[in-house]
Amino acid sequence: MQAINKSELEANWSLISSDPDVFNDMLRAYNINQVMIQEAYSVTFDDLINDSPVYGVIYTSRYDPDEPLPVNMEEEETGAENIIFTSQIVTNACATLALLSILLNADIDRGNIIKDFASFTDEFSPINRGIALGNSPHIRKIHNSYAVGETKANAAIQANTQLTEDDLVDEDSFHFVSYIPKDGFIWELDGLKSRPVKLAPIKEDEHWLETLGPILGQKMSDDVQCNILVAIKNPLIEMKENLSNYTNELGSITTNQNEPEQMEEERENLKRKRATEDDEDDNKDNAKNDDDNNEQQDEPAPPKKLRKSSCTKDELQQNISTLARNIKEREAQTQKEILTMSRLKFDYFPFIMQLINNAHKDQINNPPPADPPIDEAESSKGAKTTPTASASTKSPKSARKARAKAKAKSKAKSEPELESKVRSKAKAKAKAKSKT
């Protein structure tokens, strides 16, 4: 197999999953802290309508090349000139493109990367902006960091293939489409279409998600393999804002409680000052006029009317304590997500391939040699001369008994031999004595 050039690998866009953790980590890479992506499990959006602002929705479904286009697709939609639209020119870029479609049209702090891209492509057409996105090395690098080794290799292989319009999205892949509210209407931003599509007006007494819900519900009825991601204001930002408001409100209550005493002290100081000036002034009339003028100029303003807080001091302190605890937990959860994404982004494929190559080189993964075949005749012959398993597996007690029995048997055999020797010696001794 021909080796994949690293430059070709990095010059193409890989497939990434429709995972809110992936998009949130992508936002952190863009240095955008104001937005958070979360998954929606119903097109009614009940848990989002009354909460923080919703900047846009990303709908992911299997790509349908036969999806009918609006009848007036060749005509320019009224109000489309106020929308920053980007055409999809490169393969597999629709995930990043869908996120950028929301970020470029939302009233947020976009961070330096997206802000520079928006400034550079400000006067570009949708096609030229799509070309600029496809050739943006920084954005492409962030995108490809969420792909696995297999999809990176596929992207590199596609670099050597001439692609047609129909190849921009694989029929087995999923496509990302954005929906945003703008100028009183809901707009569909699909990079594979030539322009933004105005879907429906937003009613004044309804949240725009209530209008979008039935539209997405119709799409989901045709394809159950889909999911919905929602771009909302980061709850951590709202928590910190509420904490700051509660802290200021508590400080205001404490200041206002001490304000009457401070105002009274200021009045006494001014009175003593005016009395001293009156004693030093020779002209009583001038002193009187000066006193009147000073009274008008130096008299402090009446104390401000105390602002009635919706919470008592104890309630504010309780809210501050709860918010501080929630912020700490949220920040700890964010750090866990960052660590998890760092592990997921790491490409283990080269390590595994090198490990397999080294194992093959050192013959670590070779199977052990097979045992030689056993001849049945030799096996039966050897079985006769081989001690029985029972003899080799005797218990210690049985072994001691066997040794004692063998010793006694040996002793019994040696006694007749000793008696025979004693008799022989006695006979030889008697014979020698008779000779003398």
PDB file of N, CA and C in Angstrom, residues 76-165:
ATOM      1  N   GLU A  76     -33.197  35.856  -5.378  1.00  0.00           N
ATOM      2  CA  GLU A  76     -32.584  36.301  -4.133  1.00  0.00           C
ATOM      3  C   GLU A  76     -33.662  36.537  -3.087  1.00  0.00           C
ATOM      4  N   GLU A  77     -33.478  35.952  -1.896  1.00  0.00           N
ATOM      5  CA  GLU A  77     -34.464  36.069  -0.823  1.00  0.00           C
ATOM      6  C   GLU A  77     -34.335  37.448  -0.172  1.00  0.00           C
ATOM      7  N   THR A  78     -35.475  38.070   0.100  1.00  0.00           N
ATOM      8  CA  THR A  78     -35.461  39.374   0.758  1.00  0.00           C
ATOM      9  C   THR A  78     -34.931  39.239   2.178  1.00  0.00           C
ATOM     10  N   GLY A  79     -33.940  40.031   2.508  1.00  0.00           N
ATOM     11  CA  GLY A  79     -33.327  39.982   3.827  1.00  0.00           C
ATOM     12  C   GLY A  79     -32.099  39.100   3.889  1.00  0.00           C
ATOM     13  N   ALA A  80     -31.823  38.356   2.805  1.00  0.00           N
ATOM     14  CA  ALA A  80     -30.664  37.461   2.804  1.00  0.00           C
ATOM     15  C   ALA A  80     -29.351  38.229   2.801  1.00  0.00           C
ATOM     16  N   GLU A  81     -29.392  39.496   2.383  1.00  0.00           N
ATOM     17  CA  GLU A  81     -28.156  40.282   2.351  1.00  0.00           C
ATOM     18  C   GLU A  81     -27.630  40.583   3.758  1.00  0.00           C
ATOM     19  N   ASN A  82     -28.479  40.422   4.780  1.00  0.00           N
ATOM     20  CA  ASN A  82     -28.050  40.669   6.154  1.00  0.00           C
ATOM     21  C   ASN A  82     -27.494  39.424   6.832  1.00  0.00           C
ATOM     22  N   ILE A  83     -27.419  38.325   6.096  1.00  0.00           N
ATOM     23  CA  ILE A  83     -26.961  37.056   6.661  1.00  0.00           C
ATOM     24  C   ILE A  83     -25.602  36.712   6.065  1.00  0.00           C
ATOM     25  N   ILE A  84     -24.693  36.275   6.918  1.00  0.00           N
ATOM     26  CA  ILE A  84     -23.377  35.811   6.463  1.00  0.00           C
ATOM     27  C   ILE A  84     -23.513  34.336   6.110  1.00  0.00           C
ATOM     28  N   PHE A  85     -23.489  34.044   4.829  1.00  0.00           N
ATOM     29  CA  PHE A  85     -23.706  32.677   4.350  1.00  0.00           C
ATOM     30  C   PHE A  85     -22.437  32.164   3.681  1.00  0.00           C
ATOM     31  N   THR A  86     -22.125  30.884   3.935  1.00  0.00           N
ATOM     32  CA  THR A  86     -20.921  30.256   3.396  1.00  0.00           C
ATOM     33  C   THR A  86     -21.303  28.988   2.659  1.00  0.00           C
ATOM     34  N   SER A  87     -20.853  28.855   1.430  1.00  0.00           N
ATOM     35  CA  SER A  87     -21.106  27.633   0.653  1.00  0.00           C
ATOM     36  C   SER A  87     -20.085  26.566   1.026  1.00  0.00           C
ATOM     37  N   GLN A  88     -20.527  25.299   0.964  1.00  0.00           N
ATOM     38  CA  GLN A  88     -19.613  24.199   1.242  1.00  0.00           C
ATOM     39  C   GLN A  88     -18.893  23.831  -0.051  1.00  0.00           C
ATOM     40  N   ILE A  89     -17.598  24.092  -0.076  1.00  0.00           N
ATOM     41  CA  ILE A  89     -16.789  23.828  -1.255  1.00  0.00           C
ATOM     42  C   ILE A  89     -15.941  22.568  -1.088  1.00  0.00           C
ATOM     43  N   VAL A  90     -15.535  22.263   0.149  1.00  0.00           N
ATOM     44  CA  VAL A  90     -14.671  21.116   0.410  1.00  0.00           C
ATOM     45  C   VAL A  90     -15.467  20.009   1.082  1.00  0.00           C
ATOM     46  N   THR A  91     -14.996  18.785   0.909  1.00  0.00           N
ATOM     47  CA  THR A  91     -15.673  17.622   1.473  1.00  0.00           C
ATOM     48  C   THR A  91     -15.496  17.562   2.981  1.00  0.00           C
ATOM     49  N   ASN A  92     -16.551  17.101   3.663  1.00  0.00           N
ATOM     50  CA  ASN A  92     -16.529  16.809   5.106  1.00  0.00           C
ATOM     51  C   ASN A  92     -16.392  18.047   5.989  1.00  0.00           C
ATOM     52  N   ALA A  93     -16.578  19.235   5.448  1.00  0.00           N
ATOM     53  CA  ALA A  93     -16.438  20.451   6.257  1.00  0.00           C
ATOM     54  C   ALA A  93     -17.767  20.933   6.828  1.00  0.00           C
ATOM     55  N   CYS A  94     -18.849  20.167   6.637  1.00  0.00           N
ATOM     56  CA  CYS A  94     -20.172  20.681   6.988  1.00  0.00           C
ATOM     57  C   CYS A  94     -20.354  20.851   8.491  1.00  0.00           C
ATOM     58  N   ALA A  95     -19.649  20.078   9.323  1.00  0.00           N
ATOM     59  CA  ALA A  95     -19.803  20.229  10.774  1.00  0.00           C
ATOM     60  C   ALA A  95     -19.276  21.586  11.231  1.00  0.00           C
ATOM     61  N   THR A  96     -18.045  21.910  10.828  1.00  0.00           N
ATOM     62  CA  THR A  96     -17.487  23.218  11.165  1.00  0.00           C
ATOM     63  C   THR A  96     -18.273  24.336  10.497  1.00  0.00           C
ATOM     64  N   LEU A  97     -18.711  24.108   9.274  1.00  0.00           N
ATOM     65  CA  LEU A  97     -19.475  25.119   8.547  1.00  0.00           C
ATOM     66  C   LEU A  97     -20.787  25.437   9.260  1.00  0.00           C
ATOM     67  N   ALA A  98     -21.468  24.403   9.783  1.00  0.00           N
ATOM     68  CA  ALA A  98     -22.733  24.627  10.492  1.00  0.00           C
ATOM     69  C   ALA A  98     -22.512  25.439  11.760  1.00  0.00           C
ATOM     70  N   LEU A  99     -21.422  25.158  12.485  1.00  0.00           N
ATOM     71  CA  LEU A  99     -21.136  25.928  13.696  1.00  0.00           C
ATOM     72  C   LEU A  99     -20.773  27.369  13.364  1.00  0.00           C
ATOM     73  N   LEU A 100     -19.952  27.557  12.320  1.00  0.00           N
ATOM     74  CA  LEU A 100     -19.567  28.914  11.940  1.00  0.00           C
ATOM     75  C   LEU A 100     -20.771  29.725  11.459  1.00  0.00           C
ATOM     76  N   SER A 101     -21.731  29.074  10.825  1.00  0.00           N
ATOM     77  CA  SER A 101     -22.929  29.787  10.344  1.00  0.00           C
ATOM     78  C   SER A 101     -23.674  30.437  11.502  1.00  0.00           C
ATOM     79  N   ILE A 102     -23.664  29.772  12.654  1.00  0.00           N
ATOM     80  CA  ILE A 102     -24.312  30.354  13.840  1.00  0.00           C
ATOM     81  C   ILE A 102     -23.443  31.437  14.460  1.00  0.00           C
ATOM     82  N   LEU A 103     -22.149  31.161  14.590  1.00  0.00           N
ATOM     83  CA  LEU A 103     -21.254  32.118  15.243  1.00  0.00           C
ATOM     84  C   LEU A 103     -21.126  33.415  14.459  1.00  0.00           C
ATOM     85  N   LEU A 104     -21.098  33.329  13.131  1.00  0.00           N
ATOM     86  CA  LEU A 104     -20.922  34.524  12.302  1.00  0.00           C
ATOM     87  C   LEU A 104     -22.155  35.415  12.291  1.00  0.00           C
ATOM     88  N   ASN A 105     -23.329  34.863  12.634  1.00  0.00           N
ATOM     89  CA  ASN A 105     -24.569  35.641  12.595  1.00  0.00           C
ATOM     90  C   ASN A 105     -25.124  35.966  13.977  1.00  0.00           C
ATOM     91  N   ALA A 106     -24.440  35.537  15.029  1.00  0.00           N
ATOM     92  CA  ALA A 106     -24.904  35.805  16.393  1.00  0.00           C
ATOM     93  C   ALA A 106     -24.206  37.036  16.958  1.00  0.00           C
ATOM     94  N   ASP A 107     -24.895  37.719  17.858  1.00  0.00           N
ATOM     95  CA  ASP A 107     -24.349  38.908  18.505  1.00  0.00           C
ATOM     96  C   ASP A 107     -23.556  38.466  19.730  1.00  0.00           C
ATOM     97  N   ILE A 108     -22.340  37.994  19.490  1.00  0.00           N
ATOM     98  CA  ILE A 108     -21.488  37.464  20.545  1.00  0.00           C
ATOM     99  C   ILE A 108     -20.050  37.925  20.307  1.00  0.00           C
ATOM    100  N   ASP A 109     -19.203  37.647  21.299  1.00  0.00           N
ATOM    101  CA  ASP A 109     -17.762  37.849  21.128  1.00  0.00           C
ATOM    102  C   ASP A 109     -17.213  36.597  20.452  1.00  0.00           C
ATOM    103  N   ARG A 110     -16.759  36.717  19.199  1.00  0.00           N
ATOM    104  CA  ARG A 110     -16.417  35.543  18.393  1.00  0.00           C
ATOM    105  C   ARG A 110     -15.012  35.016  18.644  1.00  0.00           C
ATOM    106  N   GLY A 111     -14.201  35.717  19.363  1.00  0.00           N
ATOM    107  CA  GLY A 111     -12.828  35.265  19.527  1.00  0.00           C
ATOM    108  C   GLY A 111     -11.970  35.669  18.336  1.00  0.00           C
ATOM    109  N   ASN A 112     -10.673  35.603  18.493  1.00  0.00           N
ATOM    110  CA  ASN A 112      -9.765  36.120  17.465  1.00  0.00           C
ATOM    111  C   ASN A 112      -9.818  35.318  16.172  1.00  0.00           C
ATOM    112  N   ILE A 113      -9.914  33.989  16.249  1.00  0.00           N
ATOM    113  CA  ILE A 113      -9.864  33.166  15.040  1.00  0.00           C
ATOM    114  C   ILE A 113     -11.061  33.446  14.139  1.00  0.00           C
ATOM    115  N   ILE A 114     -12.254  33.371  14.692  1.00  0.00           N
ATOM    116  CA  ILE A 114     -13.468  33.594  13.887  1.00  0.00           C
ATOM    117  C   ILE A 114     -13.606  35.065  13.531  1.00  0.00           C
ATOM    118  N   LYS A 115     -13.171  35.946  14.426  1.00  0.00           N
ATOM    119  CA  LYS A 115     -13.252  37.385  14.129  1.00  0.00           C
ATOM    120  C   LYS A 115     -12.352  37.743  12.943  1.00  0.00           C
ATOM    121  N   ASP A 116     -11.157  37.166  12.904  1.00  0.00           N
ATOM    122  CA  ASP A 116     -10.249  37.423  11.778  1.00  0.00           C
ATOM    123  C   ASP A 116     -10.796  36.840  10.485  1.00  0.00           C
ATOM    124  N   PHE A 117     -11.392  35.658  10.564  1.00  0.00           N
ATOM    125  CA  PHE A 117     -11.976  35.056   9.364  1.00  0.00           C
ATOM    126  C   PHE A 117     -13.137  35.891   8.848  1.00  0.00           C
ATOM    127  N   ALA A 118     -13.992  36.368   9.762  1.00  0.00           N
ATOM    128  CA  ALA A 118     -15.133  37.194   9.349  1.00  0.00           C
ATOM    129  C   ALA A 118     -14.662  38.508   8.741  1.00  0.00           C
ATOM    130  N   SER A 119     -13.625  39.098   9.315  1.00  0.00           N
ATOM    131  CA  SER A 119     -13.097  40.352   8.774  1.00  0.00           C
ATOM    132  C   SER A 119     -12.465  40.146   7.397  1.00  0.00           C
ATOM    133  N   PHE A 120     -11.749  39.033   7.234  1.00  0.00           N
ATOM    134  CA  PHE A 120     -11.067  38.767   5.966  1.00  0.00           C
ATOM    135  C   PHE A 120     -12.065  38.487   4.846  1.00  0.00           C
ATOM    136  N   THR A 121     -13.175  37.825   5.163  1.00  0.00           N
ATOM    137  CA  THR A 121     -14.153  37.423   4.139  1.00  0.00           C
ATOM    138  C   THR A 121     -15.384  38.322   4.142  1.00  0.00           C
ATOM    139  N   ASP A 122     -15.257  39.520   4.673  1.00  0.00           N
ATOM    140  CA  ASP A 122     -16.429  40.393   4.831  1.00  0.00           C
ATOM    141  C   ASP A 122     -17.121  40.683   3.509  1.00  0.00           C
ATOM    142  N   GLU A 123     -16.357  40.976   2.467  1.00  0.00           N
ATOM    143  CA  GLU A 123     -16.934  41.331   1.174  1.00  0.00           C
ATOM    144  C   GLU A 123     -16.967  40.147   0.204  1.00  0.00           C
ATOM    145  N   PHE A 124     -16.702  38.931   0.699  1.00  0.00           N
ATOM    146  CA  PHE A 124     -16.658  37.771  -0.184  1.00  0.00           C
ATOM    147  C   PHE A 124     -18.061  37.280  -0.523  1.00  0.00           C
ATOM    148  N   SER A 125     -18.160  36.625  -1.662  1.00  0.00           N
ATOM    149  CA  SER A 125     -19.388  35.918  -2.007  1.00  0.00           C
ATOM    150  C   SER A 125     -19.429  34.607  -1.218  1.00  0.00           C
ATOM    151  N   PRO A 126     -20.605  33.944  -1.123  1.00  0.00           N
ATOM    152  CA  PRO A 126     -20.665  32.667  -0.393  1.00  0.00           C
ATOM    153  C   PRO A 126     -19.676  31.630  -0.916  1.00  0.00           C
ATOM    154  N   ILE A 127     -19.472  31.580  -2.234  1.00  0.00           N
ATOM    155  CA  ILE A 127     -18.546  30.592  -2.797  1.00  0.00           C
ATOM    156  C   ILE A 127     -17.110  30.932  -2.410  1.00  0.00           C
ATOM    157  N   ASN A 128     -16.738  32.202  -2.555  1.00  0.00           N
ATOM    158  CA  ASN A 128     -15.375  32.593  -2.194  1.00  0.00           C
ATOM    159  C   ASN A 128     -15.117  32.429  -0.689  1.00  0.00           C
ATOM    160  N   ARG A 129     -16.149  32.664   0.106  1.00  0.00           N
ATOM    161  CA  ARG A 129     -15.988  32.466   1.547  1.00  0.00           C
ATOM    162  C   ARG A 129     -15.807  30.976   1.840  1.00  0.00           C
ATOM    163  N   GLY A 130     -16.503  30.114   1.105  1.00  0.00           N
ATOM    164  CA  GLY A 130     -16.322  28.671   1.266  1.00  0.00           C
ATOM    165  C   GLY A 130     -14.929  28.221   0.866  1.00  0.00           C
ATOM    166  N   ILE A 131     -14.392  28.822  -0.190  1.00  0.00           N
ATOM    167  CA  ILE A 131     -13.013  28.504  -0.599  1.00  0.00           C
ATOM    168  C   ILE A 131     -12.029  28.949   0.469  1.00  0.00           C
ATOM    169  N   ALA A 132     -12.263  30.149   1.030  1.00  0.00           N
ATOM    170  CA  ALA A 132     -11.383  30.650   2.084  1.00  0.00           C
ATOM    171  C   ALA A 132     -11.440  29.745   3.314  1.00  0.00           C
ATOM    172  N   LEU A 133     -12.633  29.232   3.651  1.00  0.00           N
ATOM    173  CA  LEU A 133     -12.760  28.319   4.787  1.00  0.00           C
ATOM    174  C   LEU A 133     -12.002  27.028   4.519  1.00  0.00           C
ATOM    175  N   GLY A 134     -12.135  26.485   3.321  1.00  0.00           N
ATOM    176  CA  GLY A 134     -11.451  25.241   2.995  1.00  0.00           C
ATOM    177  C   GLY A 134      -9.947  25.363   3.023  1.00  0.00           C
ATOM    178  N   ASN A 135      -9.427  26.575   2.819  1.00  0.00           N
ATOM    179  CA  ASN A 135      -7.983  26.798   2.800  1.00  0.00           C
ATOM    180  C   ASN A 135      -7.477  27.486   4.066  1.00  0.00           C
ATOM    181  N   SER A 136      -8.309  27.513   5.102  1.00  0.00           N
ATOM    182  CA  SER A 136      -7.881  28.091   6.372  1.00  0.00           C
ATOM    183  C   SER A 136      -7.168  27.018   7.190  1.00  0.00           C
ATOM    184  N   PRO A 137      -5.845  27.073   7.312  1.00  0.00           N
ATOM    185  CA  PRO A 137      -5.119  25.989   8.003  1.00  0.00           C
ATOM    186  C   PRO A 137      -5.457  25.901   9.482  1.00  0.00           C
ATOM    187  N   HIS A 138      -5.710  27.044  10.105  1.00  0.00           N
ATOM    188  CA  HIS A 138      -5.980  27.034  11.551  1.00  0.00           C
ATOM    189  C   HIS A 138      -7.324  26.371  11.835  1.00  0.00           C
ATOM    190  N   ILE A 139      -8.360  26.764  11.125  1.00  0.00           N
ATOM    191  CA  ILE A 139      -9.687  26.181  11.342  1.00  0.00           C
ATOM    192  C   ILE A 139      -9.694  24.715  10.937  1.00  0.00           C
ATOM    193  N   ARG A 140      -9.011  24.378   9.838  1.00  0.00           N
ATOM    194  CA  ARG A 140      -8.959  22.982   9.380  1.00  0.00           C
ATOM    195  C   ARG A 140      -8.238  22.102  10.405  1.00  0.00           C
ATOM    196  N   LYS A 141      -7.171  22.613  11.004  1.00  0.00           N
ATOM    197  CA  LYS A 141      -6.430  21.841  12.005  1.00  0.00           C
ATOM    198  C   LYS A 141      -7.300  21.550  13.218  1.00  0.00           C
ATOM    199  N   ILE A 142      -8.065  22.543  13.660  1.00  0.00           N
ATOM    200  CA  ILE A 142      -8.978  22.329  14.787  1.00  0.00           C
ATOM    201  C   ILE A 142     -10.029  21.290  14.425  1.00  0.00           C
ATOM    202  N   HIS A 143     -10.569  21.382  13.230  1.00  0.00           N
ATOM    203  CA  HIS A 143     -11.584  20.430  12.772  1.00  0.00           C
ATOM    204  C   HIS A 143     -11.017  19.010  12.754  1.00  0.00           C
ATOM    205  N   ASN A 144      -9.859  18.816  12.150  1.00  0.00           N
ATOM    206  CA  ASN A 144      -9.292  17.479  11.975  1.00  0.00           C
ATOM    207  C   ASN A 144      -8.801  16.860  13.279  1.00  0.00           C
ATOM    208  N   SER A 145      -8.650  17.664  14.316  1.00  0.00           N
ATOM    209  CA  SER A 145      -8.179  17.107  15.586  1.00  0.00           C
ATOM    210  C   SER A 145      -9.225  16.222  16.246  1.00  0.00           C
ATOM    211  N   TYR A 146     -10.478  16.264  15.763  1.00  0.00           N
ATOM    212  CA  TYR A 146     -11.547  15.459  16.352  1.00  0.00           C
ATOM    213  C   TYR A 146     -11.862  14.222  15.512  1.00  0.00           C
ATOM    214  N   ALA A 147     -11.040  13.918  14.524  1.00  0.00           N
ATOM    215  CA  ALA A 147     -11.257  12.749  13.677  1.00  0.00           C
ATOM    216  C   ALA A 147     -10.376  11.606  14.139  1.00  0.00           C
ATOM    217  N   VAL A 148     -10.833  10.382  13.895  1.00  0.00           N
ATOM    218  CA  VAL A 148     -10.037   9.205  14.230  1.00  0.00           C
ATOM    219  C   VAL A 148      -9.097   8.908  13.082  1.00  0.00           C
ATOM    220  N   GLY A 149      -8.152   7.988  13.309  1.00  0.00           N
ATOM    221  CA  GLY A 149      -7.144   7.700  12.300  1.00  0.00           C
ATOM    222  C   GLY A 149      -7.730   7.217  10.989  1.00  0.00           C
ATOM    223  N   GLU A 150      -8.808   6.417  11.048  1.00  0.00           N
ATOM    224  CA  GLU A 150      -9.377   5.865   9.824  1.00  0.00           C
ATOM    225  C   GLU A 150      -9.945   6.960   8.934  1.00  0.00           C
ATOM    226  N   THR A 151     -10.683   7.919   9.522  1.00  0.00           N
ATOM    227  CA  THR A 151     -11.265   8.985   8.708  1.00  0.00           C
ATOM    228  C   THR A 151     -10.189   9.926   8.191  1.00  0.00           C
ATOM    229  N   LYS A 152      -9.093  10.102   8.939  1.00  0.00           N
ATOM    230  CA  LYS A 152      -7.986  10.905   8.436  1.00  0.00           C
ATOM    231  C   LYS A 152      -7.362  10.246   7.207  1.00  0.00           C
ATOM    232  N   ALA A 153      -7.208   8.935   7.267  1.00  0.00           N
ATOM    233  CA  ALA A 153      -6.651   8.229   6.126  1.00  0.00           C
ATOM    234  C   ALA A 153      -7.584   8.321   4.923  1.00  0.00           C
ATOM    235  N   ASN A 154      -8.891   8.207   5.151  1.00  0.00           N
ATOM    236  CA  ASN A 154      -9.844   8.338   4.048  1.00  0.00           C
ATOM    237  C   ASN A 154      -9.782   9.729   3.422  1.00  0.00           C
ATOM    238  N   ALA A 155      -9.603  10.750   4.267  1.00  0.00           N
ATOM    239  CA  ALA A 155      -9.495  12.111   3.738  1.00  0.00           C
ATOM    240  C   ALA A 155      -8.265  12.256   2.865  1.00  0.00           C
ATOM    241  N   ALA A 156      -7.163  11.618   3.268  1.00  0.00           N
ATOM    242  CA  ALA A 156      -5.946  11.700   2.470  1.00  0.00           C
ATOM    243  C   ALA A 156      -6.104  10.949   1.154  1.00  0.00           C
ATOM    244  N   ILE A 157      -6.812   9.827   1.186  1.00  0.00           N
ATOM    245  CA  ILE A 157      -7.040   9.066  -0.053  1.00  0.00           C
ATOM    246  C   ILE A 157      -7.886   9.879  -1.025  1.00  0.00           C
ATOM    247  N   GLN A 158      -8.878  10.613  -0.491  1.00  0.00           N
ATOM    248  CA  GLN A 158      -9.721  11.429  -1.354  1.00  0.00           C
ATOM    249  C   GLN A 158      -8.943  12.570  -2.001  1.00  0.00           C
ATOM    250  N   ALA A 159      -7.805  12.918  -1.419  1.00  0.00           N
ATOM    251  CA  ALA A 159      -7.010  14.004  -1.985  1.00  0.00           C
ATOM    252  C   ALA A 159      -6.490  13.634  -3.378  1.00  0.00           C
ATOM    253  N   ASN A 160      -6.315  12.335  -3.618  1.00  0.00           N
ATOM    254  CA  ASN A 160      -5.815  11.879  -4.915  1.00  0.00           C
ATOM    255  C   ASN A 160      -6.938  11.516  -5.873  1.00  0.00           C
ATOM    256  N   THR A 161      -8.187  11.803  -5.500  1.00  0.00           N
ATOM    257  CA  THR A 161      -9.347  11.449  -6.321  1.00  0.00           C
ATOM    258  C   THR A 161     -10.031  12.714  -6.805  1.00  0.00           C
ATOM    259  N   GLN A 162     -10.392  12.741  -8.079  1.00  0.00           N
ATOM    260  CA  GLN A 162     -11.115  13.877  -8.634  1.00  0.00           C
ATOM    261  C   GLN A 162     -12.573  13.795  -8.203  1.00  0.00           C
ATOM    262  N   LEU A 163     -13.035  14.778  -7.412  1.00  0.00           N
ATOM    263  CA  LEU A 163     -14.382  14.753  -6.867  1.00  0.00           C
ATOM    264  C   LEU A 163     -15.333  15.583  -7.713  1.00  0.00           C
ATOM    265  N   THR A 164     -16.565  15.106  -7.802  1.00  0.00           N
ATOM    266  CA  THR A 164     -17.626  15.838  -8.494  1.00  0.00           C
ATOM    267  C   THR A 164     -18.504  16.519  -7.460  1.00  0.00           C
ATOM    268  N   GLU A 165     -19.543  17.198  -7.953  1.00  0.00           N
ATOM    269  CA  GLU A 165     -20.451  17.886  -7.044  1.00  0.00           C
ATOM    270  C   GLU A 165     -21.158  16.908  -6.122  1.00  0.00           C
TER     271      GLU A 165
END
